[in-house]
PDB file of N, CA, C and O and ligand atoms in Angstrom:
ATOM      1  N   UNK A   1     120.764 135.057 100.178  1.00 98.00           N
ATOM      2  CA  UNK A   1     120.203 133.708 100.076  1.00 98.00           C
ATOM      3  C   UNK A   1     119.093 133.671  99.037  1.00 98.00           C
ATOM      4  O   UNK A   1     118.435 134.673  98.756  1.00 98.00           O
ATOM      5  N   UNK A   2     118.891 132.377  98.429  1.00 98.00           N
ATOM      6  CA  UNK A   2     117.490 132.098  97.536  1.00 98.00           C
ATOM      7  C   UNK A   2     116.776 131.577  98.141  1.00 98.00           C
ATOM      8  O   UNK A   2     117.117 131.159  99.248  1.00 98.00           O
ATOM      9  N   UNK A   3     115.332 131.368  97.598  1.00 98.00           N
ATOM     10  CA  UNK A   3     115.206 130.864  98.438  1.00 98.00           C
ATOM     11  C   UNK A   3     113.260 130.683  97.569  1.00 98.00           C
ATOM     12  O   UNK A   3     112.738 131.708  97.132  1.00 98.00           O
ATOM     13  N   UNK A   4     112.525 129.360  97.480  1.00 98.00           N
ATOM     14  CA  UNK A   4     111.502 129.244  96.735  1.00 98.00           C
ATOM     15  C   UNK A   4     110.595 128.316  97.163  1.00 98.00           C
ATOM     16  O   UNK A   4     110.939 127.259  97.693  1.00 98.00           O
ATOM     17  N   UNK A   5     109.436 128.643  96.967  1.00 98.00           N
ATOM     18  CA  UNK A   5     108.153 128.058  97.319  1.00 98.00           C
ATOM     19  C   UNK A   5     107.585 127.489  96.097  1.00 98.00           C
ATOM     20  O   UNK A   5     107.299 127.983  95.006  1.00 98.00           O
ATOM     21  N   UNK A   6     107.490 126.098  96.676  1.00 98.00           N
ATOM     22  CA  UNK A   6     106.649 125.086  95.230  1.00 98.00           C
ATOM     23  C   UNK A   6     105.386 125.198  95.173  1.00 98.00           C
ATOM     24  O   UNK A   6     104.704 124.757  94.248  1.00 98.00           O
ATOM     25  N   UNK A   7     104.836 125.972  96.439  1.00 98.00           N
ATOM     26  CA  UNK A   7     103.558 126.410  96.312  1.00 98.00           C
ATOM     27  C   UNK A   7     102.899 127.518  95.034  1.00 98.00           C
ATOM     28  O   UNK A   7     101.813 127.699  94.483  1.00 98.00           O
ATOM     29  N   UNK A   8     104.237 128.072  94.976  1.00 97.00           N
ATOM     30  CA  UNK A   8     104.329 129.441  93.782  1.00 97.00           C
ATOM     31  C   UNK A   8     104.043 128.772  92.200  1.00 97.00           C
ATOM     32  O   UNK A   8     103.491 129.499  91.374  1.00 97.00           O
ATOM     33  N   UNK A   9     104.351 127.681  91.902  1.00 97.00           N
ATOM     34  CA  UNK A   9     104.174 126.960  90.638  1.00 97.00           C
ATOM     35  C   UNK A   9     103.437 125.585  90.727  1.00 97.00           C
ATOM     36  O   UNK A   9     103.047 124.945  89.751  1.00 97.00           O
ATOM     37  N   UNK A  10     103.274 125.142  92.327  1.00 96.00           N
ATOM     38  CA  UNK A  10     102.403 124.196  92.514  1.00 96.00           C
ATOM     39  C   UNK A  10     101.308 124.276  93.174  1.00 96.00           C
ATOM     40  O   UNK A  10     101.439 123.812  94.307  1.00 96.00           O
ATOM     41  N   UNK A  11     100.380 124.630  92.968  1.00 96.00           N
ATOM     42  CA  UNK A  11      98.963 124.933  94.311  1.00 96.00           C
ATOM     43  C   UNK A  11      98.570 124.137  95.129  1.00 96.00           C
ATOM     44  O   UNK A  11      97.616 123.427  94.812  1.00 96.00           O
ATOM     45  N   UNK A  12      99.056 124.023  96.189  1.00 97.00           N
ATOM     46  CA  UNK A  12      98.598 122.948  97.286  1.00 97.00           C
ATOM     47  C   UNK A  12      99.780 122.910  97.888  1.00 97.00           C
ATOM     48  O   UNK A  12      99.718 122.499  99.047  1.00 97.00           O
ATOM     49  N   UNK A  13     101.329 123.329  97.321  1.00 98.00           N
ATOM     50  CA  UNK A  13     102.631 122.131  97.690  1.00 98.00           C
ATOM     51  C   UNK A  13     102.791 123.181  98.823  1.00 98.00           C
ATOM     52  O   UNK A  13     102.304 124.225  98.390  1.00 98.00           O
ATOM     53  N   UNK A  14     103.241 123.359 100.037  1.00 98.00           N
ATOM     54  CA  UNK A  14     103.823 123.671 100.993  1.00 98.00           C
ATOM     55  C   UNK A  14     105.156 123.946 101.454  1.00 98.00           C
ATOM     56  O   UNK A  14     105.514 124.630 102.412  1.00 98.00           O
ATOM     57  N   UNK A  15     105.973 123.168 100.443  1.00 98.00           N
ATOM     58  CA  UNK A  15     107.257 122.466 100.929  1.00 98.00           C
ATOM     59  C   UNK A  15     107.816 123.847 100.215  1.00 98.00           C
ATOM     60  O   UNK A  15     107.533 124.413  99.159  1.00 98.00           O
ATOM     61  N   UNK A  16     108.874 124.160 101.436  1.00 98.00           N
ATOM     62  CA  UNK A  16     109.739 125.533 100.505  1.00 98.00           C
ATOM     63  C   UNK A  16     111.285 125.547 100.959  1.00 98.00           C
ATOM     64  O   UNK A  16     111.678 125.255 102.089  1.00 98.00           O
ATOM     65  N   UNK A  17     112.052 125.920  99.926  1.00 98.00           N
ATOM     66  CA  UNK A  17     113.919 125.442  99.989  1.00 98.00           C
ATOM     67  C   UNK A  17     114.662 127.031 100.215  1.00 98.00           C
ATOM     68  O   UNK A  17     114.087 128.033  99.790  1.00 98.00           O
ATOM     69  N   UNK A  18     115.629 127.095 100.735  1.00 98.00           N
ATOM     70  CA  UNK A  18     116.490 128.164 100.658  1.00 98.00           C
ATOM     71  C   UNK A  18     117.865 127.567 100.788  1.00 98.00           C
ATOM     72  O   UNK A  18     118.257 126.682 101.547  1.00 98.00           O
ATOM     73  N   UNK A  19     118.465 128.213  99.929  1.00 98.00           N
ATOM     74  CA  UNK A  19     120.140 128.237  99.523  1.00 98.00           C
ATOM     75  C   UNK A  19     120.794 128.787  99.027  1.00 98.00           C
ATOM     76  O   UNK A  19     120.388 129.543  98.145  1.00 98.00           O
ATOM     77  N   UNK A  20     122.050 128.700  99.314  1.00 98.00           N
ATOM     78  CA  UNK A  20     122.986 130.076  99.026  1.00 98.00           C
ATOM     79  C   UNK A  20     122.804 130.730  97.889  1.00 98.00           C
ATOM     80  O   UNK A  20     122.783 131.960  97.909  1.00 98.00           O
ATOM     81  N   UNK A  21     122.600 129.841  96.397  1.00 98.00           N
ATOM     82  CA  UNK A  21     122.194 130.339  95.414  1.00 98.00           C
ATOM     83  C   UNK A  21     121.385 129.285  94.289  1.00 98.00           C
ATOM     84  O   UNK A  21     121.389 128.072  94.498  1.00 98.00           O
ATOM     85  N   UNK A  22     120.916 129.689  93.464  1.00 98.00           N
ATOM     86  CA  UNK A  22     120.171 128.630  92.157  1.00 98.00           C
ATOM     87  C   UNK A  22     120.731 127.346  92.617  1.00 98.00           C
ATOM     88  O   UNK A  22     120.175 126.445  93.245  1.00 98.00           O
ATOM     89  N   UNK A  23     122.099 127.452  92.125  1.00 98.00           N
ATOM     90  CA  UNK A  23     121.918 126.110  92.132  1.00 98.00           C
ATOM     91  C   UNK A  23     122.012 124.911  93.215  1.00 98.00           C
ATOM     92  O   UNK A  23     122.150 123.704  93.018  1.00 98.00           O
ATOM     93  N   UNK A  24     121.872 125.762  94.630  1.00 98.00           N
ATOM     94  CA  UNK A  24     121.569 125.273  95.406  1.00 98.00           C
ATOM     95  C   UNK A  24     119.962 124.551  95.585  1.00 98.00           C
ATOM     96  O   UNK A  24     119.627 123.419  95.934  1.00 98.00           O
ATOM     97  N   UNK A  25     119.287 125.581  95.238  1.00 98.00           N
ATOM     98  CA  UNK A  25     117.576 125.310  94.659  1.00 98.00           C
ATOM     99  C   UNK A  25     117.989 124.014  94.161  1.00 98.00           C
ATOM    100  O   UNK A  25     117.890 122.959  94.787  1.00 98.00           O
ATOM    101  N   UNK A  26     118.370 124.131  93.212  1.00 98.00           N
ATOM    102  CA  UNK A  26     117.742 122.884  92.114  1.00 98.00           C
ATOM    103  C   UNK A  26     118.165 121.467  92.506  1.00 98.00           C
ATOM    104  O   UNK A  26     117.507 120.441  92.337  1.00 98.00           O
ATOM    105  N   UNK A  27     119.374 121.584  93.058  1.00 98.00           N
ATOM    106  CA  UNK A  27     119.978 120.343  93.882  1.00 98.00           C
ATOM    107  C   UNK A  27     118.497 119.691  94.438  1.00 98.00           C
ATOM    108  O   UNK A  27     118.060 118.620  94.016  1.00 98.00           O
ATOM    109  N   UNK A  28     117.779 120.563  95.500  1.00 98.00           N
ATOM    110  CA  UNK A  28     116.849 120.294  96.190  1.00 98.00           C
ATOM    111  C   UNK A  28     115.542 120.059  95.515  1.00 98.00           C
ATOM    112  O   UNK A  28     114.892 119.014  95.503  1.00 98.00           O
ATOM    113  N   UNK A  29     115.262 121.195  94.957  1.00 98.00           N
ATOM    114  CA  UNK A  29     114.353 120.685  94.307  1.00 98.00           C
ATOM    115  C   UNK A  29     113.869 119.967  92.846  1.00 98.00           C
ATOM    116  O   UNK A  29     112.780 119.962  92.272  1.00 98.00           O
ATOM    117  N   UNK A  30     114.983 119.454  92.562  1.00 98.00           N
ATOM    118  CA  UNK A  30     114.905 118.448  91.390  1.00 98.00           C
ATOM    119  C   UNK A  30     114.377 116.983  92.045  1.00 98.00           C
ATOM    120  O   UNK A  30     113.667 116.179  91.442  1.00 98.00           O
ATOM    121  N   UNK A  31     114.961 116.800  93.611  1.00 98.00           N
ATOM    122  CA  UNK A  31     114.559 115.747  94.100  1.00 98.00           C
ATOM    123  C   UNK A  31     113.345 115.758  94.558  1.00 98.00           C
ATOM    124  O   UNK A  31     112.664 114.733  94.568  1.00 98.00           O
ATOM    125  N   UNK A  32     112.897 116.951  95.012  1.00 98.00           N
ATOM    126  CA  UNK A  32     111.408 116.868  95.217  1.00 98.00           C
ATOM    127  C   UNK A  32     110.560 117.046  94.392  1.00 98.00           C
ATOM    128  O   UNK A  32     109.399 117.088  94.801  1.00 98.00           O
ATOM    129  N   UNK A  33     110.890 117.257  92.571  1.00 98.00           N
ATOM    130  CA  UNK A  33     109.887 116.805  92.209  1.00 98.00           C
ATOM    131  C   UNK A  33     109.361 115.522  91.823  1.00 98.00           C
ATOM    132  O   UNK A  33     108.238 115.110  91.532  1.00 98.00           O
ATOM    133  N   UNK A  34     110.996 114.801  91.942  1.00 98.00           N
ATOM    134  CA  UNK A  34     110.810 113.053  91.528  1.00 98.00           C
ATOM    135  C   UNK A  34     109.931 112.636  92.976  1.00 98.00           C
ATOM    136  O   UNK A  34     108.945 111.899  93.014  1.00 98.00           O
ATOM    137  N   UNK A  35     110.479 113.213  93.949  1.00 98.00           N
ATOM    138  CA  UNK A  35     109.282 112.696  95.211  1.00 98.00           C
ATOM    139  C   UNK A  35     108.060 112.762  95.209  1.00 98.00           C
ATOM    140  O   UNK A  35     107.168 111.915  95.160  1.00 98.00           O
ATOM    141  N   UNK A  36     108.090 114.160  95.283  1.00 98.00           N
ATOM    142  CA  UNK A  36     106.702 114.751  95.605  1.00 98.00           C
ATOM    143  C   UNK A  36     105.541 115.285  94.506  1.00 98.00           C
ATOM    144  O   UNK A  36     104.457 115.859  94.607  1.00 98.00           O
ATOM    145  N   UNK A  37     106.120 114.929  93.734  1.00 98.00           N
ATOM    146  CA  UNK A  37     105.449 115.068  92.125  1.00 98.00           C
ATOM    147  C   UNK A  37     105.594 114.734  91.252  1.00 98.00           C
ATOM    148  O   UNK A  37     105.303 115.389  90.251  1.00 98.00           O
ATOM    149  N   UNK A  38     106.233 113.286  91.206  1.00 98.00           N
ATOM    150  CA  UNK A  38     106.423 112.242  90.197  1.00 98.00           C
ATOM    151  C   UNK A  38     106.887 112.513  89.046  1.00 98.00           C
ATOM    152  O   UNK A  38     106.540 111.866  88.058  1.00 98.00           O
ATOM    153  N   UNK A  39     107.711 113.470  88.991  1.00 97.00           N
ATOM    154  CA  UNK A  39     108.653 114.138  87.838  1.00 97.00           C
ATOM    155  C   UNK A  39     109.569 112.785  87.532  1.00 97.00           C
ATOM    156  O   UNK A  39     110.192 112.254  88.451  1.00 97.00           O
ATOM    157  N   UNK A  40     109.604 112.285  86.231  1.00 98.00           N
ATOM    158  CA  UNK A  40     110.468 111.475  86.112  1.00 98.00           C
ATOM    159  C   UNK A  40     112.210 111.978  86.155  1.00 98.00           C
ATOM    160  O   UNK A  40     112.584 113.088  85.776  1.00 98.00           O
ATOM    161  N   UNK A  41     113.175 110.845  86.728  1.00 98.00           N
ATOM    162  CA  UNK A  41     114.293 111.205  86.919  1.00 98.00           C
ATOM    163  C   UNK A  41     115.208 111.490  86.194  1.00 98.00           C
ATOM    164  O   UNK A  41     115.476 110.885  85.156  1.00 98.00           O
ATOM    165  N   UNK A  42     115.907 112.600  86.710  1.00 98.00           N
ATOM    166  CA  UNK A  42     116.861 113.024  87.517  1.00 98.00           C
ATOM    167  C   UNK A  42     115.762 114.781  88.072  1.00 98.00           C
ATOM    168  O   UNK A  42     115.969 115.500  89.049  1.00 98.00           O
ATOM    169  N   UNK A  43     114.944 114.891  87.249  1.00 98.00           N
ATOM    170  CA  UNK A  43     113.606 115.935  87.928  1.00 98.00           C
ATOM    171  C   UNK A  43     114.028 117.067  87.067  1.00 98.00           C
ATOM    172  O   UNK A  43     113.268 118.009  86.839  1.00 98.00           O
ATOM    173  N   UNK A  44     115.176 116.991  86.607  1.00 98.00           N
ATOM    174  CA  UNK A  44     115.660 118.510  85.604  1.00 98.00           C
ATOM    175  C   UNK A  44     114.359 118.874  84.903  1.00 98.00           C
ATOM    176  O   UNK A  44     114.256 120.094  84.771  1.00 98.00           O
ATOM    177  N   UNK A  45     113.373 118.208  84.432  1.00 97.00           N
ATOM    178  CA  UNK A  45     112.230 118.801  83.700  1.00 97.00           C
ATOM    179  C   UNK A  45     111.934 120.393  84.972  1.00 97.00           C
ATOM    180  O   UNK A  45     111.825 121.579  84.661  1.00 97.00           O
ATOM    181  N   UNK A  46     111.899 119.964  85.910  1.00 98.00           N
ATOM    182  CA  UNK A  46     111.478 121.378  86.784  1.00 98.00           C
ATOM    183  C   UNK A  46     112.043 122.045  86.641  1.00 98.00           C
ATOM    184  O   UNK A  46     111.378 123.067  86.808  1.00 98.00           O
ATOM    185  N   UNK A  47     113.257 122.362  86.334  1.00 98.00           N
ATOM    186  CA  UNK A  47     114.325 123.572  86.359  1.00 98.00           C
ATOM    187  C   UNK A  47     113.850 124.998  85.672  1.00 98.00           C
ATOM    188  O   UNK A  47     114.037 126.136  86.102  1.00 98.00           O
ATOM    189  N   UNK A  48     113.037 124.487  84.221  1.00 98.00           N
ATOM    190  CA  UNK A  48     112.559 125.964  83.556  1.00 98.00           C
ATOM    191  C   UNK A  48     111.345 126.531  84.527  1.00 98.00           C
ATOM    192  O   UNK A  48     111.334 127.737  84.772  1.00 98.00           O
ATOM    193  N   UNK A  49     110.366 125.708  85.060  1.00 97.00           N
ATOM    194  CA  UNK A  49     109.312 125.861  85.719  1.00 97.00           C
ATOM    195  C   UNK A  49     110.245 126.692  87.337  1.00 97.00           C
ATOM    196  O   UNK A  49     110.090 127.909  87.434  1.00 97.00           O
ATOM    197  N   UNK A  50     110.856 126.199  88.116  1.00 98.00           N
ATOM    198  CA  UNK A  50     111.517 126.872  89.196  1.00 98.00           C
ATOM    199  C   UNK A  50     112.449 127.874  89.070  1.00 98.00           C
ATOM    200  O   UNK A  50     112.468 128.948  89.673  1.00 98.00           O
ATOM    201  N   UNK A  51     113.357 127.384  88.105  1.00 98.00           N
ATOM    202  CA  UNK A  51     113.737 129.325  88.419  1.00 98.00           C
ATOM    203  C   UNK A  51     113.578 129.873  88.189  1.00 98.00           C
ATOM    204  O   UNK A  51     114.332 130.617  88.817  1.00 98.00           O
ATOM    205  N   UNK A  52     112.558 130.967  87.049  1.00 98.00           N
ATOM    206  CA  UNK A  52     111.817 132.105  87.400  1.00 98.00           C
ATOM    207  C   UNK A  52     111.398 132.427  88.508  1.00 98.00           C
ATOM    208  O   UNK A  52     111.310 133.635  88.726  1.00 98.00           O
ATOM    209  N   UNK A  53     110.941 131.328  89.736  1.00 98.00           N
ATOM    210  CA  UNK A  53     110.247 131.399  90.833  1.00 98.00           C
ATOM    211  C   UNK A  53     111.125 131.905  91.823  1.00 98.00           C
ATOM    212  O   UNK A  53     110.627 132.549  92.747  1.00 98.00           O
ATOM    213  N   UNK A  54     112.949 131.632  91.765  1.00 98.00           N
ATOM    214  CA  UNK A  54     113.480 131.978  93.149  1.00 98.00           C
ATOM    215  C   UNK A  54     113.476 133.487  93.202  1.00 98.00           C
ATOM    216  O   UNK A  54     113.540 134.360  92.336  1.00 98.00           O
ATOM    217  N   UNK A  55     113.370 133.494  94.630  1.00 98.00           N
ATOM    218  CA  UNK A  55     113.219 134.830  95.101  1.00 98.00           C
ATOM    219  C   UNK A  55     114.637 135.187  95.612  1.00 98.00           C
ATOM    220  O   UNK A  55     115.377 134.254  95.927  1.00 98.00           O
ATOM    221  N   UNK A  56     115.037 136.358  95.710  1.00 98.00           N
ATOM    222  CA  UNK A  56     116.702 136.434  96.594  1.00 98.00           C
ATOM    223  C   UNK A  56     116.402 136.865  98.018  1.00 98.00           C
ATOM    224  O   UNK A  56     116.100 138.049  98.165  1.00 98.00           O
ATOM    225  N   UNK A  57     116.430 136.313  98.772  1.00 96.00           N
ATOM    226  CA  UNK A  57     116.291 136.878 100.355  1.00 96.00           C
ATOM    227  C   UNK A  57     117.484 137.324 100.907  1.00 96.00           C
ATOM    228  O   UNK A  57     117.507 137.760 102.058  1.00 96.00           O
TER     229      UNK A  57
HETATM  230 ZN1   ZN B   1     106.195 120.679  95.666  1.00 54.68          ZN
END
């Protein structure tokens, strides 16, 4: 499993995703950065910033 903390590239964020693989991540968290961090849409700007960050569990 992957699996990543937005706390790791965001300081404060809490919110953390796990999925089978990347691009399970990004599904998820592309939407939370248009949510939760006003990433304009579709949120792909996060993608270079998050995956360096997933971890493999
Ligand atoms: Zn976050």
């Amino acid at each position: 499993m992957k699996h990543f903390a937005c706390g790791d590239i965001i300081p404060g964020c809490e919110s953390t995703f796990t999925a089978p693989d990347d691009a399970g991540i990004l599904a998820q968290t592309r939407r939370h950065a248009v949510e939760a961090h006003g990433m304009p849409e579709p949120g792909t700007d996060s993608d270079p910033l998050v995956l360096p960050a997933i971890r493999t569990v």
